Short mmCIF file of C-alpha atoms and ligand atoms in Angstrom, two decimals:
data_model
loop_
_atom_site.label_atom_id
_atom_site.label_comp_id
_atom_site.label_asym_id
_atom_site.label_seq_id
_atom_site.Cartn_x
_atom_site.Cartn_y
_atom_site.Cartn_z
CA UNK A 1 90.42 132.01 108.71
CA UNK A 2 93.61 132.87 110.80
CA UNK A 3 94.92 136.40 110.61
CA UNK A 4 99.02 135.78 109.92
CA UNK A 5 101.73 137.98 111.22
CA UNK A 6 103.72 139.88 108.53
CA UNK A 7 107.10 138.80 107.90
CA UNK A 8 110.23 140.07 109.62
CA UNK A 9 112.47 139.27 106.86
CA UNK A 10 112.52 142.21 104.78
CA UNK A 11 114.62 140.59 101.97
CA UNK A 12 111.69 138.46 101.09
CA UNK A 13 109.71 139.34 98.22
CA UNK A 14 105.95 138.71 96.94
CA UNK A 15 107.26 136.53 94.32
CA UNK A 16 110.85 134.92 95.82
CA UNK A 17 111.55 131.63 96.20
CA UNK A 18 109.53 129.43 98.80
CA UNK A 19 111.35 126.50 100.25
CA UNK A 20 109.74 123.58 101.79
CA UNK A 21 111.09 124.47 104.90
CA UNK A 22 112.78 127.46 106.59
CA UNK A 23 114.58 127.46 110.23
CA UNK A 24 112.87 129.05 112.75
CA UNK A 25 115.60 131.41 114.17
CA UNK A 26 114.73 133.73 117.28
CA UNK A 27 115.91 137.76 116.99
CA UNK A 28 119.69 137.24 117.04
CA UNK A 29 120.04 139.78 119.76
CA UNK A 30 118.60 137.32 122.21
CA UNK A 31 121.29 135.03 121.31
CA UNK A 32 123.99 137.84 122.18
CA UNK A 33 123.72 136.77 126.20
CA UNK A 34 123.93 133.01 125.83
CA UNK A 35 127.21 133.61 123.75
CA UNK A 36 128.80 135.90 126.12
CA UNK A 37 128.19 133.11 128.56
CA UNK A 38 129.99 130.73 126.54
CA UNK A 39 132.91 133.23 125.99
CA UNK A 40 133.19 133.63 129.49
CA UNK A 41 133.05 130.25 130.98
CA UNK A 42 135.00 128.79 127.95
CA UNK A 43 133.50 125.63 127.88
CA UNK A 44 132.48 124.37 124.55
CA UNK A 45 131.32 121.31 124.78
CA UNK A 46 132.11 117.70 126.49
CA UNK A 47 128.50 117.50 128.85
CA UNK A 48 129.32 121.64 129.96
CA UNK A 49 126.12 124.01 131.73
CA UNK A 50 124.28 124.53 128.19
CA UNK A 51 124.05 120.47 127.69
CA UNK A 52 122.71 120.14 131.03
CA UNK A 53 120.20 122.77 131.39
CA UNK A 54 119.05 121.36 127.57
CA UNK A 55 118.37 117.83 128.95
CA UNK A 56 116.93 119.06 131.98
CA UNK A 57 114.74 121.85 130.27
CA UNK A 58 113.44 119.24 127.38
CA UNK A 59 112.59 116.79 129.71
CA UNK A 60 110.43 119.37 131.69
CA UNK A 61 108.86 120.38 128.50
CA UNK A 62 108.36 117.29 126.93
CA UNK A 63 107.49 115.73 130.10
CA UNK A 64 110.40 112.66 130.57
CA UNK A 65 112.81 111.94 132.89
CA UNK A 66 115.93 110.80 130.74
CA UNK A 67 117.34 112.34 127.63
CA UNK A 68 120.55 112.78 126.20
CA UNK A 69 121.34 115.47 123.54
CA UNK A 70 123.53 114.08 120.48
CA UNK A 71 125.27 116.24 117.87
CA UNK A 72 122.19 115.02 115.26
CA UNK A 73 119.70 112.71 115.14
CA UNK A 74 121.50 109.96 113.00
CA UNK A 75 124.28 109.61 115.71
CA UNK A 76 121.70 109.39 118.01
CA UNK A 77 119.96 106.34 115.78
CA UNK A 78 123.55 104.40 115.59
CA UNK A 79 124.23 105.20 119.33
CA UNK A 80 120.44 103.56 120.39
CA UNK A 81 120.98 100.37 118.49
CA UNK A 82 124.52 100.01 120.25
CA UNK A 83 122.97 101.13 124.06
CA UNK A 84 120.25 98.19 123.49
CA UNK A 85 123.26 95.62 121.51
CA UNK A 86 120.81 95.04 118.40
CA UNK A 87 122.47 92.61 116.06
CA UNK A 88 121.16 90.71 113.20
CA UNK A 89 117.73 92.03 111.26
CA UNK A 90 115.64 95.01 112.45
CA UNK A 91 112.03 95.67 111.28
CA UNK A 92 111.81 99.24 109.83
CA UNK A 93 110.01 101.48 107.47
CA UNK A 94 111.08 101.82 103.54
CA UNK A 95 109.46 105.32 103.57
CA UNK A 96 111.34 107.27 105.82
CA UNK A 97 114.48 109.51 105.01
CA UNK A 98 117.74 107.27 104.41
CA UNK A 99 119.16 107.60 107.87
CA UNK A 100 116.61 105.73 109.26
CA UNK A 101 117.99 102.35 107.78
CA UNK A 102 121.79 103.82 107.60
CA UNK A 103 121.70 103.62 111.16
CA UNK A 104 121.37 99.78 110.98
CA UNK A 105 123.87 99.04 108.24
CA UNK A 106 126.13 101.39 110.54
CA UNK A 107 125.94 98.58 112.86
CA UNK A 108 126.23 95.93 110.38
CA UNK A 109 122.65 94.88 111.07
CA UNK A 110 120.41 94.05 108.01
CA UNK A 111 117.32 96.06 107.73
CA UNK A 112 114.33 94.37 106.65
CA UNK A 113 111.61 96.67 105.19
CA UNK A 114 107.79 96.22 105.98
CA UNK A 115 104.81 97.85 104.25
CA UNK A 116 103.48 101.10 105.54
CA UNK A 117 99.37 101.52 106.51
CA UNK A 118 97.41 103.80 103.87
CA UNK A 119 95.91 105.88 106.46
CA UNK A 120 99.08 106.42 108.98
CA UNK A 121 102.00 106.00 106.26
CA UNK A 122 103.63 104.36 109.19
CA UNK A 123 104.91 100.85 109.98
CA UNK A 124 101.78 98.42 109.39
CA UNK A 125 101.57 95.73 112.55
CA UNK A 126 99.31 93.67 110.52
CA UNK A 127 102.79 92.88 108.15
CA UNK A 128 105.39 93.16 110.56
CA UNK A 129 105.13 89.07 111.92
CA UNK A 130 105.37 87.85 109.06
CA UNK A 131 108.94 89.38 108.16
CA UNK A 132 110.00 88.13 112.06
CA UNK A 133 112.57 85.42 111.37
CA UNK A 134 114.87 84.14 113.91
CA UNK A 135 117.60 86.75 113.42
CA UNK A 136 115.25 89.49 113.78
CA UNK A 137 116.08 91.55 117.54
CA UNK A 138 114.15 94.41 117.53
CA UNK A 139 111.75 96.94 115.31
CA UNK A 140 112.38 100.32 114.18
CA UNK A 141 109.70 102.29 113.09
CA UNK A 142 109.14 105.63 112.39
CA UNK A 143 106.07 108.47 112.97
CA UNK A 144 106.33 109.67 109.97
CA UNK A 145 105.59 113.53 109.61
CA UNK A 146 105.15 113.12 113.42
CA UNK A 147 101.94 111.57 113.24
CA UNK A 148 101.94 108.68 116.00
CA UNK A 149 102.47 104.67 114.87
CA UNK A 150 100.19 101.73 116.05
CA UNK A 151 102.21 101.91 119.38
CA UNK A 152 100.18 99.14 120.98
CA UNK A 153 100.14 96.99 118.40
CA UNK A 154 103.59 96.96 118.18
CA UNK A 155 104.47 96.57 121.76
CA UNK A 156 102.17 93.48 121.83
CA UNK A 157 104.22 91.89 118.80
CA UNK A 158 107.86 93.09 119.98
CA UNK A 159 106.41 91.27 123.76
CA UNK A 160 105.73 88.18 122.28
CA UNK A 161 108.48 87.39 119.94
CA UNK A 162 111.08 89.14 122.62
CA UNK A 163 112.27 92.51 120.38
CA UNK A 164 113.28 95.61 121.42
CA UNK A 165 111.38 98.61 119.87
CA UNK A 166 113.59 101.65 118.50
CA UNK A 167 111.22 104.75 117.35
CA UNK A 168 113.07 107.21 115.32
CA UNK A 169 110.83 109.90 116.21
CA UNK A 170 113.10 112.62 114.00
CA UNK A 171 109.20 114.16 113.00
CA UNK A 172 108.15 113.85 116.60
CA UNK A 173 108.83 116.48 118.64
CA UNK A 174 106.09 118.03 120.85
CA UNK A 175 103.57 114.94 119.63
CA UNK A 176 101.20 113.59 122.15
CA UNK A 177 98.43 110.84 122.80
CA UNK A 178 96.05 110.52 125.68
CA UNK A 179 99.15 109.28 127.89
CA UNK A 180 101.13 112.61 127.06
CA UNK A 181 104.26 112.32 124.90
CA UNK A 182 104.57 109.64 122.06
CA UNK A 183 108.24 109.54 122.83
CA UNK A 184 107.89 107.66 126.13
CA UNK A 185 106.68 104.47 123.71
CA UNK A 186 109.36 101.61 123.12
CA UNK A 187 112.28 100.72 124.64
CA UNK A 188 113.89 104.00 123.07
CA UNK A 189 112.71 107.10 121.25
CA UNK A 190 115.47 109.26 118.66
CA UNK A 191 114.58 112.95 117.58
CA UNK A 192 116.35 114.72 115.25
CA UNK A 193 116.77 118.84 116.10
CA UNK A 194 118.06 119.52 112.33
CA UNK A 195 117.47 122.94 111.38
CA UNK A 196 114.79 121.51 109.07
CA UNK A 197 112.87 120.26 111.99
CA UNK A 198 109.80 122.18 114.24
CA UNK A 199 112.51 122.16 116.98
CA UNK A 200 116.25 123.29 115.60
CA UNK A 201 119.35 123.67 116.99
CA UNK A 202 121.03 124.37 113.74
CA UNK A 203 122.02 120.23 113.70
CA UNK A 204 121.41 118.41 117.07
CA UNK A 205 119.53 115.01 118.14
CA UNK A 206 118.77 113.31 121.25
CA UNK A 207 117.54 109.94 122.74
CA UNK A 208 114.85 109.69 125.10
CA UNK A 209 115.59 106.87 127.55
CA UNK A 210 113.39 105.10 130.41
CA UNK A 211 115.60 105.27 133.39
CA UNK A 212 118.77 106.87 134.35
CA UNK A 213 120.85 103.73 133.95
CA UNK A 214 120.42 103.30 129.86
CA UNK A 215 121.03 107.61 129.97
CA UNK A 216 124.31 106.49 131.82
CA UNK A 217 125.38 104.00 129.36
CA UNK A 218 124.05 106.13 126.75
CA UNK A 219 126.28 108.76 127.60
CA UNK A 220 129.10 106.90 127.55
CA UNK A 221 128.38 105.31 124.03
CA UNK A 222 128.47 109.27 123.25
CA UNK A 223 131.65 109.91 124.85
CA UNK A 224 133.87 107.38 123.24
CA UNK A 225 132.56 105.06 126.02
CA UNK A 226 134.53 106.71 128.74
CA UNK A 227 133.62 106.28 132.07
CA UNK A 228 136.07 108.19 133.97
CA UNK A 229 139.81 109.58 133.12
CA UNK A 230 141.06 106.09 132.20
CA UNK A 231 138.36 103.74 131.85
CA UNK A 232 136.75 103.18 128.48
CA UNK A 233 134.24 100.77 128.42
CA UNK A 234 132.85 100.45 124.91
CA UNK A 235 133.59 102.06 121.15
CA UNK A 236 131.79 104.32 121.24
CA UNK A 237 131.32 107.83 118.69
CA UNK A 238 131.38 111.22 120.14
CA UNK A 239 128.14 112.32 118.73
CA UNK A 240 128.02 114.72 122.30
CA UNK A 241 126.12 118.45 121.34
CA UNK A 242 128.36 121.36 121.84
CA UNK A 243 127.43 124.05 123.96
CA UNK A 244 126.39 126.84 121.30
CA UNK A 245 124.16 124.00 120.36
CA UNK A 246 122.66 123.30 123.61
CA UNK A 247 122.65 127.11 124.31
CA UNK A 248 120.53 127.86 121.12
CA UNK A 249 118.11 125.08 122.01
CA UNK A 250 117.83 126.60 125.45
CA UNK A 251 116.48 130.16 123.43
CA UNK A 252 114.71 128.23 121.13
CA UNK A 253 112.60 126.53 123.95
CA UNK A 254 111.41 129.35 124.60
CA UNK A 255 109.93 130.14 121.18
CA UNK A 256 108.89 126.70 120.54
CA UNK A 257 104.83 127.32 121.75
CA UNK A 258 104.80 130.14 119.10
CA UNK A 259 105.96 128.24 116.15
CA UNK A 260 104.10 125.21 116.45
CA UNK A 261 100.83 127.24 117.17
CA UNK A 262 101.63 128.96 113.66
CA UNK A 263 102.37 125.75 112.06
CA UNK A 264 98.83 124.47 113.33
CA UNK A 265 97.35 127.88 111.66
CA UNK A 266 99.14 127.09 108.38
CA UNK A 267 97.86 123.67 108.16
CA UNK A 268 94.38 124.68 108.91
CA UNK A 269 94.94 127.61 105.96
CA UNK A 270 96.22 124.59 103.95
CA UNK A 271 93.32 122.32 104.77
CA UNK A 272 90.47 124.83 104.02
CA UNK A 273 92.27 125.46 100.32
CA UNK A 274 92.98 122.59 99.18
CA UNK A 275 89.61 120.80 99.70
CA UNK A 276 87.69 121.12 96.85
CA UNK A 277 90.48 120.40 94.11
CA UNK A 278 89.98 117.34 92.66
CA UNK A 279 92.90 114.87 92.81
CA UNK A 280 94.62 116.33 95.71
CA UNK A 281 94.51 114.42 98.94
CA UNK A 282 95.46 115.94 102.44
CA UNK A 283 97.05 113.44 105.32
CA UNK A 284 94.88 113.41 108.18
CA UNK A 285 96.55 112.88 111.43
CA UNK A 286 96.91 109.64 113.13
CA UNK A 287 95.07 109.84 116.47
CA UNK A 288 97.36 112.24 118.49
CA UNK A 289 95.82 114.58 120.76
CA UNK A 290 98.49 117.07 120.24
CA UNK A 291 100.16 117.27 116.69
CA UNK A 292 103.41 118.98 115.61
CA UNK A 293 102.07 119.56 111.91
CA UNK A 294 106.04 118.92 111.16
CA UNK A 295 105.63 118.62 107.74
CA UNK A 296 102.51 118.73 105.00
CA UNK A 297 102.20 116.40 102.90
CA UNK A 298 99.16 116.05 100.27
CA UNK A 299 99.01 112.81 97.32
CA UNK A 300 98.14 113.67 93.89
CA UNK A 301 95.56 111.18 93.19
CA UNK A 302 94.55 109.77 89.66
CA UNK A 303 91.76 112.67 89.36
CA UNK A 304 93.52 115.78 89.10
CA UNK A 305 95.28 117.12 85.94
CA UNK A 306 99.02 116.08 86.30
CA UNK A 307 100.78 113.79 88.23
CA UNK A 308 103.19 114.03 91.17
CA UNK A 309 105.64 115.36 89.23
CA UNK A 310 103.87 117.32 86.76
CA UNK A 311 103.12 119.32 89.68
CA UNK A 312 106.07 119.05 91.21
CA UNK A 313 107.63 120.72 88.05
CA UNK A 314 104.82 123.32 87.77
CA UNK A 315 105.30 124.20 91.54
CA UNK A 316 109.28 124.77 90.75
CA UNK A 317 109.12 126.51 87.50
CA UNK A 318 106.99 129.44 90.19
CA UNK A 319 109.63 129.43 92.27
CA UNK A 320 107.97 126.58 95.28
CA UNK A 321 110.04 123.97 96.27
CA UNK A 322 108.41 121.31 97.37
CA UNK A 323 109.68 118.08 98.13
CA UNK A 324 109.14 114.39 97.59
CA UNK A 325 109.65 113.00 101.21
CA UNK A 326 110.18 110.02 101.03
CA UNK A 327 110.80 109.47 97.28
CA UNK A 328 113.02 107.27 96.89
CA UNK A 329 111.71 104.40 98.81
CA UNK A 330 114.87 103.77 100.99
CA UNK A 331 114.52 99.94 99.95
CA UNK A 332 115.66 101.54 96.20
CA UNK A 333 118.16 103.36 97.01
CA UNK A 334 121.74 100.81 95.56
CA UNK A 335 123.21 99.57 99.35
CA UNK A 336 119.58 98.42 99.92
CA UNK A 337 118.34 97.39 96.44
CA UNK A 338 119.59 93.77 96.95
CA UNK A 339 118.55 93.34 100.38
CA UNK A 340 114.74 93.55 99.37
CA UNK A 341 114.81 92.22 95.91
CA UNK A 342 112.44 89.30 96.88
CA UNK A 343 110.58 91.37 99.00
CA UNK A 344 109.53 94.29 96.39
CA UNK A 345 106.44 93.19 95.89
CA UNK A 346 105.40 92.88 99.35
CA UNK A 347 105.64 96.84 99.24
CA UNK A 348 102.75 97.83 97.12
CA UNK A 349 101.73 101.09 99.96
CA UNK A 350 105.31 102.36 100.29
CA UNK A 351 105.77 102.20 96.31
CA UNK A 352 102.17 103.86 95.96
CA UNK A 353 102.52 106.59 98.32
CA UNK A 354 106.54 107.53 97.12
CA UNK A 355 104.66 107.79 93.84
CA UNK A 356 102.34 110.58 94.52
CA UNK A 357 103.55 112.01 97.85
CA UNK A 358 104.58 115.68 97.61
CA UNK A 359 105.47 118.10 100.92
CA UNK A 360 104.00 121.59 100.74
CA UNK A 361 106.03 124.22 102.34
CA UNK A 362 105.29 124.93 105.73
CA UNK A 363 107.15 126.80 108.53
CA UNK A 364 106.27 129.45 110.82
CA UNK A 365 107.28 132.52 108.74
CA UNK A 366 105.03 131.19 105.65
CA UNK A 367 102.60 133.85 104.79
CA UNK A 368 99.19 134.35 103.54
CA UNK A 369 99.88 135.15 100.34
CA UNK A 370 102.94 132.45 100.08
CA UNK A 371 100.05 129.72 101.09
CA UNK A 372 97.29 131.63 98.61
CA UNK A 373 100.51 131.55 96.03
CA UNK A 374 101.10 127.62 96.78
CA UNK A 375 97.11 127.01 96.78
CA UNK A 376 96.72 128.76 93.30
CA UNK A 377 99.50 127.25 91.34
CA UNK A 378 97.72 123.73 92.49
CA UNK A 379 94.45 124.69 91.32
CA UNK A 380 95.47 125.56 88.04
N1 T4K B 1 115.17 109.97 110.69
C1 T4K B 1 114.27 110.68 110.00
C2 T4K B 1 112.89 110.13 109.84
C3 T4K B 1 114.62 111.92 109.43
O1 T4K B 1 113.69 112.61 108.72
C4 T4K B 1 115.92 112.41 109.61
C5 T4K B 1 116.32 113.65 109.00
C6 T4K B 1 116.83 111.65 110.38
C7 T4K B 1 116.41 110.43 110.91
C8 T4K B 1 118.24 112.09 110.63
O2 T4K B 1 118.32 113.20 111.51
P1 T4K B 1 119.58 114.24 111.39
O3 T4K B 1 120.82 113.40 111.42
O4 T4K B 1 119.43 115.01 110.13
O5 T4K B 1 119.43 115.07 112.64
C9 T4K B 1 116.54 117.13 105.30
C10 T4K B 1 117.38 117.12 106.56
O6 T4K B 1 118.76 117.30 106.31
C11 T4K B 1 117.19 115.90 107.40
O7 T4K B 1 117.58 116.27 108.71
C12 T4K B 1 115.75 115.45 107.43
N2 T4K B 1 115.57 114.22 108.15
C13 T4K B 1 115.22 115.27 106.03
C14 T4K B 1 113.78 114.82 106.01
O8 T4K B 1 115.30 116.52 105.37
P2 T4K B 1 117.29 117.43 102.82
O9 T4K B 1 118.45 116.87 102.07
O10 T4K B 1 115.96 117.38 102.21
O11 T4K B 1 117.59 118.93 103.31
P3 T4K B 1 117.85 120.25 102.45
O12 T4K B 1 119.20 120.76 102.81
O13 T4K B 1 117.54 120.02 101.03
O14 T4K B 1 116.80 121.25 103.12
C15 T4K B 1 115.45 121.34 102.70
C16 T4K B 1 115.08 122.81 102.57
O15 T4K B 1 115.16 123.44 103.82
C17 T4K B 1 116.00 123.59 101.65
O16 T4K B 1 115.49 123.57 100.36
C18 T4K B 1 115.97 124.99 102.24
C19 T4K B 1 115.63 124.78 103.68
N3 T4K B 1 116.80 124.95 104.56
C20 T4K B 1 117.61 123.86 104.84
C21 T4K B 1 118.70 124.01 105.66
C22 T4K B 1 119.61 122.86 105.97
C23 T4K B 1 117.08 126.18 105.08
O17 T4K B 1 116.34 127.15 104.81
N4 T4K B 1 118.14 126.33 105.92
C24 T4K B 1 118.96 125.29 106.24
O18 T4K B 1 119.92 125.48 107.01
O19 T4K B 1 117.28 116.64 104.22
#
C-alpha cells in the first residue's frame, strides 16, 4: 500500500470536513515571481506573454499542435459549436454536468440525448444512429470522469452520415490511448481548467484544434471576432483567459506530474478498500493507457445496506461530502424536460446509473486516514 505525504495544511483536522474535491494550489511563494511579472509588464490579458507561453507549454505537454485557452470550459463549448457552424440537433450525453447541453441551447441548437454504455458511462455508438435524423450536424459526447469514449466507433458513424464530432473532454486532461492524447479525437476537443478539475487555473478552459487555421478562427470567435483594429468578422464572446490565469497555469504545469501520480495512489488506496463490501461497485477505466483518475466514482448496488442516498446522507452527517455527478440526468433538468419527453424511456442506463452513482472525494492532499475515514463510514 502507498505511503502518503502528510498534509501541509495545518488548519485541517482528523475529523474536519472532507470535500469531494479540493484545488491543488502550489506554495504561494512560487506564485510571487509570475505576479511581479504581470505588475511589471502591465498586461492583463487580451492574448499577452502568459496566454502564449500557456498554449505553447500545454501543447508540448499534452503533445498537440493547436490550442486556445478560454476563460472556462463552457465558453470554450459555445465557442466550438460556433468555429465548426453547428445548427439544428447535436447528439450528446444526458449524464454529464449541465454545461455540456447548455452549450447547445446557447446556440439555439436542440440537444438530443442518447443512452450511455454500462461499462464506459459514456455515449453508447450502438444508440447513437438511431437518434440521427436529418437535422442532426454533429455529436457531442463526453469522457466522462476522463475515461476515453468509443472514439472509433463514433468517427465511423459521424463519417458516414457527414457530422462533425465535438468532445467535451472537461474530465480529460492528461488522458491517453495507444495513439497518445484522447484529445486529438474529433473534429474538436473542450477541457475545462475549473479549480475543481486535475488541472486548475482557478476557472479557465481551452479548445484543442487540428490545424492552425480553425485556432485562427477560433481566436477570433474569442475576441469578439476581431481580426485586426477595425475588422470584425463574426459575434463572437470574449471568453479570452487573463494573464494571472495563464500565469498560474504556467506554475501549475509544473506540479501537474505530482498530483496526478497522487491521484493514481489514492485510487489504488480506494480500490484495495472498497473491494470486499458488498453492494459497492468501483468504475473500472475504459481502455486508456494513461488515466487522469479525475474523479471516483463507485454505484451502490442492490446488495449493500442503504441506497445511494442513504449513504450519501450517512457520508454527510460525518462530515464527507460526496457528490452525485451526474444526478440529475441533464435530460430532467426543466429547459430540457420537454425536449426528451418521448425519448425517456430510451434512457434506461443514464436513469440507472444517476440513481446509484456517488463521487468519493479524491484530490491530491487526501490523506490516509481521510480515505481509511471515507472507507469505514461505507463499511458500516
Ligand atoms: N463539461 C463537463 C463535463 C463538466 O464537468 C464541466 C464542469 C463543464 C463542461 C464546464 O466547465 P467550466 O465552465 O466549469 O470550466 C463543479 C464545477 O463548477 C464544474 O466546473 C464541474 N464541471 C462540475 C462537475 O463540478 P459544482 O457545482 O459541483 O462545484 P462546487 O462549487 O460545489 O465544488 C465542489 C467542491 O469542490 C466543493 O464542495 C468544495 C470544493 N471546492 C470548489 C471550489 C469551486 C473548493 O475546495 N474550492 C473551490 O474553489 O460544479
Amino acid at each position: 500500500m502507498s505511503n502518503l505525504q502528510p498534509v501541509h495544511d495545518a488548519a485541517m483536522h482528523l475529523d474536519g470536513p472532507i470535500y469531494v474535491t479540493q484545488p491543488y494550489l502550489p506554495p504561494l511563494e512560487e506564485f510571487i515571481p509570475y505576479l511581479e511579472k504581470i505588475w511589471n509588464k502591465k498586461v492583463l490579458t487580451n492574448g499577452g506573454p502568459f496566454h502564449q507561453q500557456l498554449e505553447k507549454a500545454l501543447s508540448d505537454y499534452l503533445g498537440l499542435e493547436h490550442i486556445a485557452l478560454f476563460a472556462n470550459g463552457t465558453l470554450a463549448l459555445v465557442t466550438a459549436l460556433q468555429a465548426l457552424r453547428i445548427t439544428g440537433e447535436v447528439i450528446t450525453a444526458p449524464y454529464s454536468f449541465v454545461a455540456t447541453a447548455h452549450s447547445l441551447l446557447w446556440n439555439s441548437i436542440k440537444p438530443v440525448f442518447v443512452d450511455i454504455d454500462p461499462k464506459t458511462l459514456n455515449l453508447d455508438p450502438e444508440k447513437i444512429e438511431a437518434a440521427i435524423t436529418p437535422q442532426t450536424t454533429a455529436i457531442m459526447p463526453v469522457h466522462c470522469y476522463g475515461h476515453p469514449c468509443d472514439v472509433e466507433a463514433i468517427q465511423k458513424i459521424a463519417d458516414n452520415y457527414n457530422l462533425k464530432v465535438i468532445y467535451d473532454a472537461a474530465h480529460a486532461f492528461g488522458v491517453q490511448d495507444q495513439g497518445g492524447s484522447i484529445l486529438r479525437h474529433g473534429d474538436l476537443s473542450v477541457l475545462s481548467f475549473h479549480a475543481t478539475k486535475v488541472f486548475n487555473t482557478f476557472e479557465g478552459g481551452a479548445i484543442v484544434c487540428p490545424d492552425a487555421k480553425t485556432k485562427l478562427r477560433i481566436d477570433h470567435l474569442k475576441n469578439f471576432g476581431f481580426v485586426d483594429e477595425v475588422t470584425v468578422v463574426a459575434a463572437g464572446i470574449n471568453g479570452k483567459m487573463s494573464e494571472i490565469n495563464a500565469a498560474f497555469g504556467m506554475l501549475q504545469l509544473q506540479h501537474i506530474d505530482h498530483a496526478l501520480a497522487r491521484r493514481r495512489e489514492i485510487t489504488a488506496i480506494y480500490r484495495e478498500l472498497l473491494a470486499d463490501i458488498e453492494g459497492i461497485r468501483c468504475i473500472e477505466d475504459a481502455g486508456e493507457t494513461v488515466a487522469n483518475y479525475s474523479y471516483f466514482p463507485i454505484l451502490v448496488e442492490s446488495g449493500y445496506g442503504t441506497n445511494r442516498d442513504g449513504l450519501y446522507e450517512r457520508l454527510k452527517e460525518q462530515g464527507i461530502f460526496s457528490r452525485r455527478y451526474f444526478y440529475p440526468l441533464i435530460s430532467d433538468f426543466p429547459m430540457y424536460r420537454s425536449l426528451v419527453s418521448a425519448h425517456r424511456d430510451n434512457l434506461p442506463v443514464a436513469t440507472e446509473t444517476a440513481r446509484k452513482v456517488l463521487c468519493l472525494p479524491i484530490y491530491p492532499g487526501l490523506q490516509h486516514h481521510d480515505i481509511q475515514r471515507i472507507v469505514e463510514c461505507i463499511a458500516q
